[in-house]
PDB file of C-alpha atoms in Angstrom:
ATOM      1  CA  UNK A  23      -1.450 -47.351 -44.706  1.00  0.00           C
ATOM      2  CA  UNK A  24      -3.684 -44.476 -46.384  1.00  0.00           C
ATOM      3  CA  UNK A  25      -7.535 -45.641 -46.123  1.00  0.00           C
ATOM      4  CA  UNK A  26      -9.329 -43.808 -49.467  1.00  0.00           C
ATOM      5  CA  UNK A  27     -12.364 -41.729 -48.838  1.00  0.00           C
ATOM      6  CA  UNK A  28     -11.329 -41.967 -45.318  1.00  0.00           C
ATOM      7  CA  UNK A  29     -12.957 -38.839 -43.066  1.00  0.00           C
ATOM      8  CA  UNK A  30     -10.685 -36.201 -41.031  1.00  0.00           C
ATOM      9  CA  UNK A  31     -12.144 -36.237 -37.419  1.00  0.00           C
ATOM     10  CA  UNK A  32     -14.764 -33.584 -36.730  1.00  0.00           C
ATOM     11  CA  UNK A  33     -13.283 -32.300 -33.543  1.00  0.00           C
ATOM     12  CA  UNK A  34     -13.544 -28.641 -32.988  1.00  0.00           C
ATOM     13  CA  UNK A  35      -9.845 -29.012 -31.572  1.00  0.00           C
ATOM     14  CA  UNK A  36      -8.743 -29.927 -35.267  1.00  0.00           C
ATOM     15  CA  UNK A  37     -10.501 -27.185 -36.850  1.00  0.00           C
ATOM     16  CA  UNK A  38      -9.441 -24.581 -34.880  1.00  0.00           C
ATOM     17  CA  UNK A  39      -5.778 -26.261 -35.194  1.00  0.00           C
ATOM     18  CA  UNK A  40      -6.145 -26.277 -39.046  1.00  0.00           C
ATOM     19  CA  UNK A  41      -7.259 -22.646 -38.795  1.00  0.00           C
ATOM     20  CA  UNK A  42      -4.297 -21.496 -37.237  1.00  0.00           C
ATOM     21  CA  UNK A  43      -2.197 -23.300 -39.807  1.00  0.00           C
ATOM     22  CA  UNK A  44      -4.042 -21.529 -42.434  1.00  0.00           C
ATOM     23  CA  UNK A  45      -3.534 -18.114 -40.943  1.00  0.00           C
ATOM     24  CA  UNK A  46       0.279 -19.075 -40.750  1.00  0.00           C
ATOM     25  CA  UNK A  47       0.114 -19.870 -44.267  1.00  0.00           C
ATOM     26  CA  UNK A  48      -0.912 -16.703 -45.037  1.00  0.00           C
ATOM     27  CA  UNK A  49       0.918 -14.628 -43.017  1.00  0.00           C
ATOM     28  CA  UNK A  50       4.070 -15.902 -44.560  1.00  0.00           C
ATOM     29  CA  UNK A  51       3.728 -13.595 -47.187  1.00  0.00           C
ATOM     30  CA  UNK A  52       2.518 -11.070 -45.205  1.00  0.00           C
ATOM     31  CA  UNK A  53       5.030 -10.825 -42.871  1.00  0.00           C
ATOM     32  CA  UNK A  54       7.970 -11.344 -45.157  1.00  0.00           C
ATOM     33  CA  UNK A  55       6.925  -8.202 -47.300  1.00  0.00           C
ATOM     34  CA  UNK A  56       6.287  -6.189 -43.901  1.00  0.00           C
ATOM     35  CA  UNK A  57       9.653  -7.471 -43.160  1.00  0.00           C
ATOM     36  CA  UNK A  58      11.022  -5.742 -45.760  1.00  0.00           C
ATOM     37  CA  UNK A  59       8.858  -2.608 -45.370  1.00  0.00           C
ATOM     38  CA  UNK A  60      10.376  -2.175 -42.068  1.00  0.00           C
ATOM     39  CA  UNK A  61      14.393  -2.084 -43.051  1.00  0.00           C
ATOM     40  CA  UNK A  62      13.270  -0.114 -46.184  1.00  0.00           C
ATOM     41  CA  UNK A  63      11.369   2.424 -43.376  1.00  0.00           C
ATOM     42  CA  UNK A  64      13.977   2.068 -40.548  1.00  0.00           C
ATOM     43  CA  UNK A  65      16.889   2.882 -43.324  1.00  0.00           C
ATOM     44  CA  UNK A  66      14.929   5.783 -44.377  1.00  0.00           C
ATOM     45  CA  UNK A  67      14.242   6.867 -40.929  1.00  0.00           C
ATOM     46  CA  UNK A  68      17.702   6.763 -39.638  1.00  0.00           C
ATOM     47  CA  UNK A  69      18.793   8.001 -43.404  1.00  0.00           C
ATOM     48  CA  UNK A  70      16.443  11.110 -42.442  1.00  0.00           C
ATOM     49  CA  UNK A  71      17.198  11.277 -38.474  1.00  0.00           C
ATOM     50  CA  UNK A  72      21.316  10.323 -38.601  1.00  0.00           C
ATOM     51  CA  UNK A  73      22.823  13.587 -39.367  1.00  0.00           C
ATOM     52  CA  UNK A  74      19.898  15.320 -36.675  1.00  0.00           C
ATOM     53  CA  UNK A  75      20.980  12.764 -34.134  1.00  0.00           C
ATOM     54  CA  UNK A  76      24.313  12.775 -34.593  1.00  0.00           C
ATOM     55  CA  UNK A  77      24.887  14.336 -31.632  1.00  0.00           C
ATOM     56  CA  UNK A  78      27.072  12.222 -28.497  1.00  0.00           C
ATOM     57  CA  UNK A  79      23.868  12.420 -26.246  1.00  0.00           C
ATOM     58  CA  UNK A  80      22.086  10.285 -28.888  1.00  0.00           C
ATOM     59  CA  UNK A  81      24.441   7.598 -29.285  1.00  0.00           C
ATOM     60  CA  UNK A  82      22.399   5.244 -26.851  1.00  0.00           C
ATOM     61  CA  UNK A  83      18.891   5.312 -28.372  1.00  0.00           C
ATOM     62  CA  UNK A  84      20.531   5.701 -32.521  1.00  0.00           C
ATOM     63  CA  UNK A  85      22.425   1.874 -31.043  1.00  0.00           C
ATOM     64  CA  UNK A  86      19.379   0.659 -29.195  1.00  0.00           C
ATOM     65  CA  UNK A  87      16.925   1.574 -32.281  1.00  0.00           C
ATOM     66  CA  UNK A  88      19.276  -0.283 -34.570  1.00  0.00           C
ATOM     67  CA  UNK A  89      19.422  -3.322 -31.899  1.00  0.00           C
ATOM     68  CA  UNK A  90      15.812  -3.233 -31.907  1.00  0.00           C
ATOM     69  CA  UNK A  91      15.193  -3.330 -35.451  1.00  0.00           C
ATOM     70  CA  UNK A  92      18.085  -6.568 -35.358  1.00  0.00           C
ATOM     71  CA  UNK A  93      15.652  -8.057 -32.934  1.00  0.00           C
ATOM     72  CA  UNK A  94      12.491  -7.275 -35.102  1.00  0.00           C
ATOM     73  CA  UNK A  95      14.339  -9.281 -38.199  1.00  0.00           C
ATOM     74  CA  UNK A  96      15.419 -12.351 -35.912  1.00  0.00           C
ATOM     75  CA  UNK A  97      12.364 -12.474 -34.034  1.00  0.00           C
ATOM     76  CA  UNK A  98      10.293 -12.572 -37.572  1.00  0.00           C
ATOM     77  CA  UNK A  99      12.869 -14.740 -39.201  1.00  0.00           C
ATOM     78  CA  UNK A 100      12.568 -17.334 -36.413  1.00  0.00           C
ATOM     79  CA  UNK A 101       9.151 -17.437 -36.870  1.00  0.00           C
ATOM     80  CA  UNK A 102       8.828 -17.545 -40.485  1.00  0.00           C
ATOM     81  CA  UNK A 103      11.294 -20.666 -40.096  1.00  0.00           C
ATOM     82  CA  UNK A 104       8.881 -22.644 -38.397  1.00  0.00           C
ATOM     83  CA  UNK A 105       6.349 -25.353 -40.161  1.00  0.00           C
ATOM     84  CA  UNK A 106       2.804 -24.550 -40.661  1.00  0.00           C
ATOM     85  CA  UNK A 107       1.763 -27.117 -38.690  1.00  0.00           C
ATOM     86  CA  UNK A 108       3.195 -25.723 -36.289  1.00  0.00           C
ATOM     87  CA  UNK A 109       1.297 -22.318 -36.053  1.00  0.00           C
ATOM     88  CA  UNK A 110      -0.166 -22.905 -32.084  1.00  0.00           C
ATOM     89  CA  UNK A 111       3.196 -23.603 -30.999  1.00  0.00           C
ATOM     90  CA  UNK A 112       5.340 -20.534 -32.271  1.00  0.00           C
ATOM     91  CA  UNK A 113       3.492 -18.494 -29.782  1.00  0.00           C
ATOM     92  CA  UNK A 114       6.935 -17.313 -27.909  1.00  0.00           C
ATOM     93  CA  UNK A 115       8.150 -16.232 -31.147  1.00  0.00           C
ATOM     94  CA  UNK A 116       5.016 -14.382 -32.064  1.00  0.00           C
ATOM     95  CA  UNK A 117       5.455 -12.356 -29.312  1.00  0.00           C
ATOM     96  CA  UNK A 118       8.664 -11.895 -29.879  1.00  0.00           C
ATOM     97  CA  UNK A 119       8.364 -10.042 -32.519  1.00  0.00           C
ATOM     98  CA  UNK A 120       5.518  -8.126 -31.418  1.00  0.00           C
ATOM     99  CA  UNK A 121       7.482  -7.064 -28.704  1.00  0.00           C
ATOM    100  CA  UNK A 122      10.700  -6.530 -30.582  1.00  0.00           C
ATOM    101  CA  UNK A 123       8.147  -4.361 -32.832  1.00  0.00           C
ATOM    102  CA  UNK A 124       6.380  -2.559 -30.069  1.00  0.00           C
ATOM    103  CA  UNK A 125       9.773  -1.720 -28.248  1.00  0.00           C
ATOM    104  CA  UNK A 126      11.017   0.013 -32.052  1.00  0.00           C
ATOM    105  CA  UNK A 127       8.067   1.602 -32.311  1.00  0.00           C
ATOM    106  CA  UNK A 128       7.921   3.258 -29.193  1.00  0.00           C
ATOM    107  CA  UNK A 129      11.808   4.422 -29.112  1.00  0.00           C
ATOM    108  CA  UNK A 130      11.556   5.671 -32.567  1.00  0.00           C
ATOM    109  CA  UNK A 131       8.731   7.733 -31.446  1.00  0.00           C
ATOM    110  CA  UNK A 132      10.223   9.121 -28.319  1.00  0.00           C
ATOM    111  CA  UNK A 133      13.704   9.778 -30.281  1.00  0.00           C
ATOM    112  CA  UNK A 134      11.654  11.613 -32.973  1.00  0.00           C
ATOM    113  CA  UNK A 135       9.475  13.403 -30.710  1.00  0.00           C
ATOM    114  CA  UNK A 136      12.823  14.821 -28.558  1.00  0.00           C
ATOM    115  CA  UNK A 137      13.944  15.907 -31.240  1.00  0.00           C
ATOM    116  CA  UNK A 138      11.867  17.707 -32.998  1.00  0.00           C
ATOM    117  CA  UNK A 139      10.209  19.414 -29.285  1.00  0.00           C
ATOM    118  CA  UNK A 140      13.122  18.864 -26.956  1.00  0.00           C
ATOM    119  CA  UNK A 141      12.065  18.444 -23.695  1.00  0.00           C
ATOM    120  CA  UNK A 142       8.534  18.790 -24.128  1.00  0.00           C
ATOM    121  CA  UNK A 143       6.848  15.385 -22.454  1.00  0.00           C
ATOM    122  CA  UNK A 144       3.331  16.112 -23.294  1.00  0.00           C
ATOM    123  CA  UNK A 145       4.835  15.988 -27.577  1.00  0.00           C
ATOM    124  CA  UNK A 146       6.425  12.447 -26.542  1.00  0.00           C
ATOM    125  CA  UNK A 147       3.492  11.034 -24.679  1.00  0.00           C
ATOM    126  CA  UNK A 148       1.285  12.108 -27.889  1.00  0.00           C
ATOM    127  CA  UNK A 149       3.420  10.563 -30.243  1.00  0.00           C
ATOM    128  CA  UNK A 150       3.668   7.374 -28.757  1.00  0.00           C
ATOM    129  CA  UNK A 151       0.127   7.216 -28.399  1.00  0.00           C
ATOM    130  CA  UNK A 152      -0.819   8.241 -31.706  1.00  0.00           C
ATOM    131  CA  UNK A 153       1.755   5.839 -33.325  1.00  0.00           C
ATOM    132  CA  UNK A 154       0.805   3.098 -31.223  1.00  0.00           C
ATOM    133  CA  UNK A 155      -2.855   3.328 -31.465  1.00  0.00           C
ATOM    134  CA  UNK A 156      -1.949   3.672 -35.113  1.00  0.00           C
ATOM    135  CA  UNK A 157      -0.372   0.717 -35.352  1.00  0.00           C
ATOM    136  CA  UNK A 158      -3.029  -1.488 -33.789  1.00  0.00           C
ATOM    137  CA  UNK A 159      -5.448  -0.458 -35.744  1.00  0.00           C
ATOM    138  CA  UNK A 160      -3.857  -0.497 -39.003  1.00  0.00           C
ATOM    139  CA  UNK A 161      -2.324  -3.923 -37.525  1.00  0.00           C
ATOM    140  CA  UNK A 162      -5.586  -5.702 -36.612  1.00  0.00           C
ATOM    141  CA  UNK A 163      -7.040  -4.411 -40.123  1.00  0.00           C
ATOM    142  CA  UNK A 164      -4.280  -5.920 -42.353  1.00  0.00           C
ATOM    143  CA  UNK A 165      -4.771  -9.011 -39.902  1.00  0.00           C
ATOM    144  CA  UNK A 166      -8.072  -9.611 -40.477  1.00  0.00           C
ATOM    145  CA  UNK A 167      -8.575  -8.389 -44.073  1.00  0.00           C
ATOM    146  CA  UNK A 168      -5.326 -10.220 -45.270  1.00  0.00           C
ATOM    147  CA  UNK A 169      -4.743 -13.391 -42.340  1.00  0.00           C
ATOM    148  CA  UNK A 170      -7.750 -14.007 -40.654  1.00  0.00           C
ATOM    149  CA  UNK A 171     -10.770 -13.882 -43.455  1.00  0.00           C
ATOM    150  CA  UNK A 172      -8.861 -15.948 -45.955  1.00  0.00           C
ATOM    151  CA  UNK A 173      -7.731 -18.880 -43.582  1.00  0.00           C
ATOM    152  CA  UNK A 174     -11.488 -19.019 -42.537  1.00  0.00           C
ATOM    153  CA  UNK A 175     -12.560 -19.394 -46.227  1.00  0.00           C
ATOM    154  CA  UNK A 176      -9.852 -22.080 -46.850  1.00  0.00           C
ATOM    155  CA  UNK A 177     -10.897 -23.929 -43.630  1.00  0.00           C
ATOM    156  CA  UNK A 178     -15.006 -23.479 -43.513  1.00  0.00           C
ATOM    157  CA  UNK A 179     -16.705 -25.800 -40.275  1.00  0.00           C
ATOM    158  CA  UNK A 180     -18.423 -23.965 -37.324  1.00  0.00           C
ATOM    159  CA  UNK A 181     -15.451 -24.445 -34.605  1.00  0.00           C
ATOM    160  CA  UNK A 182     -13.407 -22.575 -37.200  1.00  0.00           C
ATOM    161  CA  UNK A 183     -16.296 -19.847 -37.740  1.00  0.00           C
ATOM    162  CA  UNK A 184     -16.852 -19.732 -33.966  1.00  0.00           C
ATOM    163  CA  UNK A 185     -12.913 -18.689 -33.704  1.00  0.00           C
ATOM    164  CA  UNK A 186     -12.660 -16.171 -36.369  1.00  0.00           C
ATOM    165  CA  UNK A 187     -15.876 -14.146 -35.244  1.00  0.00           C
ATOM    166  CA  UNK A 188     -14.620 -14.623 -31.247  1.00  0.00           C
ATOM    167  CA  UNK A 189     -11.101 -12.764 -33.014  1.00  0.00           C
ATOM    168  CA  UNK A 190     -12.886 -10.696 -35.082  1.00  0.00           C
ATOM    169  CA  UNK A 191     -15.273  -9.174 -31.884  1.00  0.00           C
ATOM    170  CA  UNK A 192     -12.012  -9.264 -29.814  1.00  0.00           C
ATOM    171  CA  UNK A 193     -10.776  -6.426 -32.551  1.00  0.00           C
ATOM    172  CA  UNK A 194     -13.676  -5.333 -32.683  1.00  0.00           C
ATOM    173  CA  UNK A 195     -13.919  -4.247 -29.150  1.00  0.00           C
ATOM    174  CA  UNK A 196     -10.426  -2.381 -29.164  1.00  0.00           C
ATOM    175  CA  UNK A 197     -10.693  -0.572 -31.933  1.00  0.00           C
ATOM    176  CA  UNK A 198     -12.770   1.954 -30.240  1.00  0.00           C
ATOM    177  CA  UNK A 199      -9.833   2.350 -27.691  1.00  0.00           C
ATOM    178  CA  UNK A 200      -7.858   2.602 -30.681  1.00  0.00           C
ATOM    179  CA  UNK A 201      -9.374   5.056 -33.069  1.00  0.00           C
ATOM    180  CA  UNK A 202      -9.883   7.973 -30.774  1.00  0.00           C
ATOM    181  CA  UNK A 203      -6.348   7.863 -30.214  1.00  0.00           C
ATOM    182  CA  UNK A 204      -5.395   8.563 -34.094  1.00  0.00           C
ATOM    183  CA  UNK A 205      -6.725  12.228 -33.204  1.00  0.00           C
ATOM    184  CA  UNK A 206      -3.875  13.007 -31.251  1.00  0.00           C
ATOM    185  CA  UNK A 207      -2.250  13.496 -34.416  1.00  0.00           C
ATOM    186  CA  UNK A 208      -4.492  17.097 -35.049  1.00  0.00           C
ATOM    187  CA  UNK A 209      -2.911  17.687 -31.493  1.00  0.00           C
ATOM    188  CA  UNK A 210       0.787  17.170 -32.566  1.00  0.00           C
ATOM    189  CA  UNK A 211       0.110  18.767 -36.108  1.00  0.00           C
ATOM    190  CA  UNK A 212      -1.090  22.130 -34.046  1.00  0.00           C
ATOM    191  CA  UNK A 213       1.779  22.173 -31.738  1.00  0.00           C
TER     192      UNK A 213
END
């Protein structure tokens, strides 16, 4: 039986519960365009890198960045697949795919790096740095300028502005990690 006029319960539990929902709702969009960013980028990458790393010595990281990016699209699709409502839960999946993600990124960076400066492991610690750093920052920005700030609007009460400013300083705090890292990329372009 629906009671009209009837109040939602004021516990910060709820809040923060319909604050995660709203940050699932929009990162729906989000992450299905990103989705698609990354097989237009990982086509264009192995479009670029195939005939370079063609050779037999390659075979294992060309299959294993191709498994990856299979995992990055399952790991995203399962995600996407689940309710709203269901935003605290899909935790395991979320991490999924930022470890499906993070796993990509990193081989794609060590493949490219060997091949453009061979054995050289100072040129593959750089670039793994500089594209991880990279994407953490750019991450976290898109996150909170695209996910996080909306979902707060759509869901104002002080448990839900209490969360988004504890994310927000959480960022916050790593992004000075993170930015001083994007300068190893004046390091790679002198080498």
């Amino acid at each position: 039986m629906v009671v009209p006029f009837r109040r939602a319960p004021r516990h910060p539990a709820c809040a923060v519960a319909r604050l995660a929902a709203a940050q699932a709702r929009h990162y729906r969009p989000l992450a299905a365009n990103g989705l698609v960013a990354a097989l237009v980028g990982g086509g264009a990458w192995a479009a670029r890198m195939g005939p370079v790393a063609a050779a037999p010595g390659w075979l294992g990281l060309r299959l294993l960045v191709i498994a990856l990016h299979g995992a990055v699209v399952a790991a995203t699709l399962a995600l996407l697949s689940r309710p709203d409502e269901e935003a605290l839960e899909a935790r395991r999946q979320a991490l999924g795919v930022l470890a499906a993600a993070t796993a990509l990124l990193t081989t794609m960076a060590l493949l490219d790096a060997a091949l453009a400066f061979g054995a050289y492991w100072p040129a593959w610690t750089l670039r793994v740095l500089h594209l991880g750093a990279f994407g953490l920052w750019l991450g976290g920005a898109v996150w909170n300028i695209f996910v996080a700030v909306p979902a707060a609007r759509d869901e104002l009460a002080f448990a839900t502005v209490a969360a988004s400013a504890s994310q927000l300083e959480r960022f916050r705090k790593r992004v000075r990690v993170f930015l001083p890292l994007l300068f190893t990329g004046i390091a790679q372009a002198a080498a």
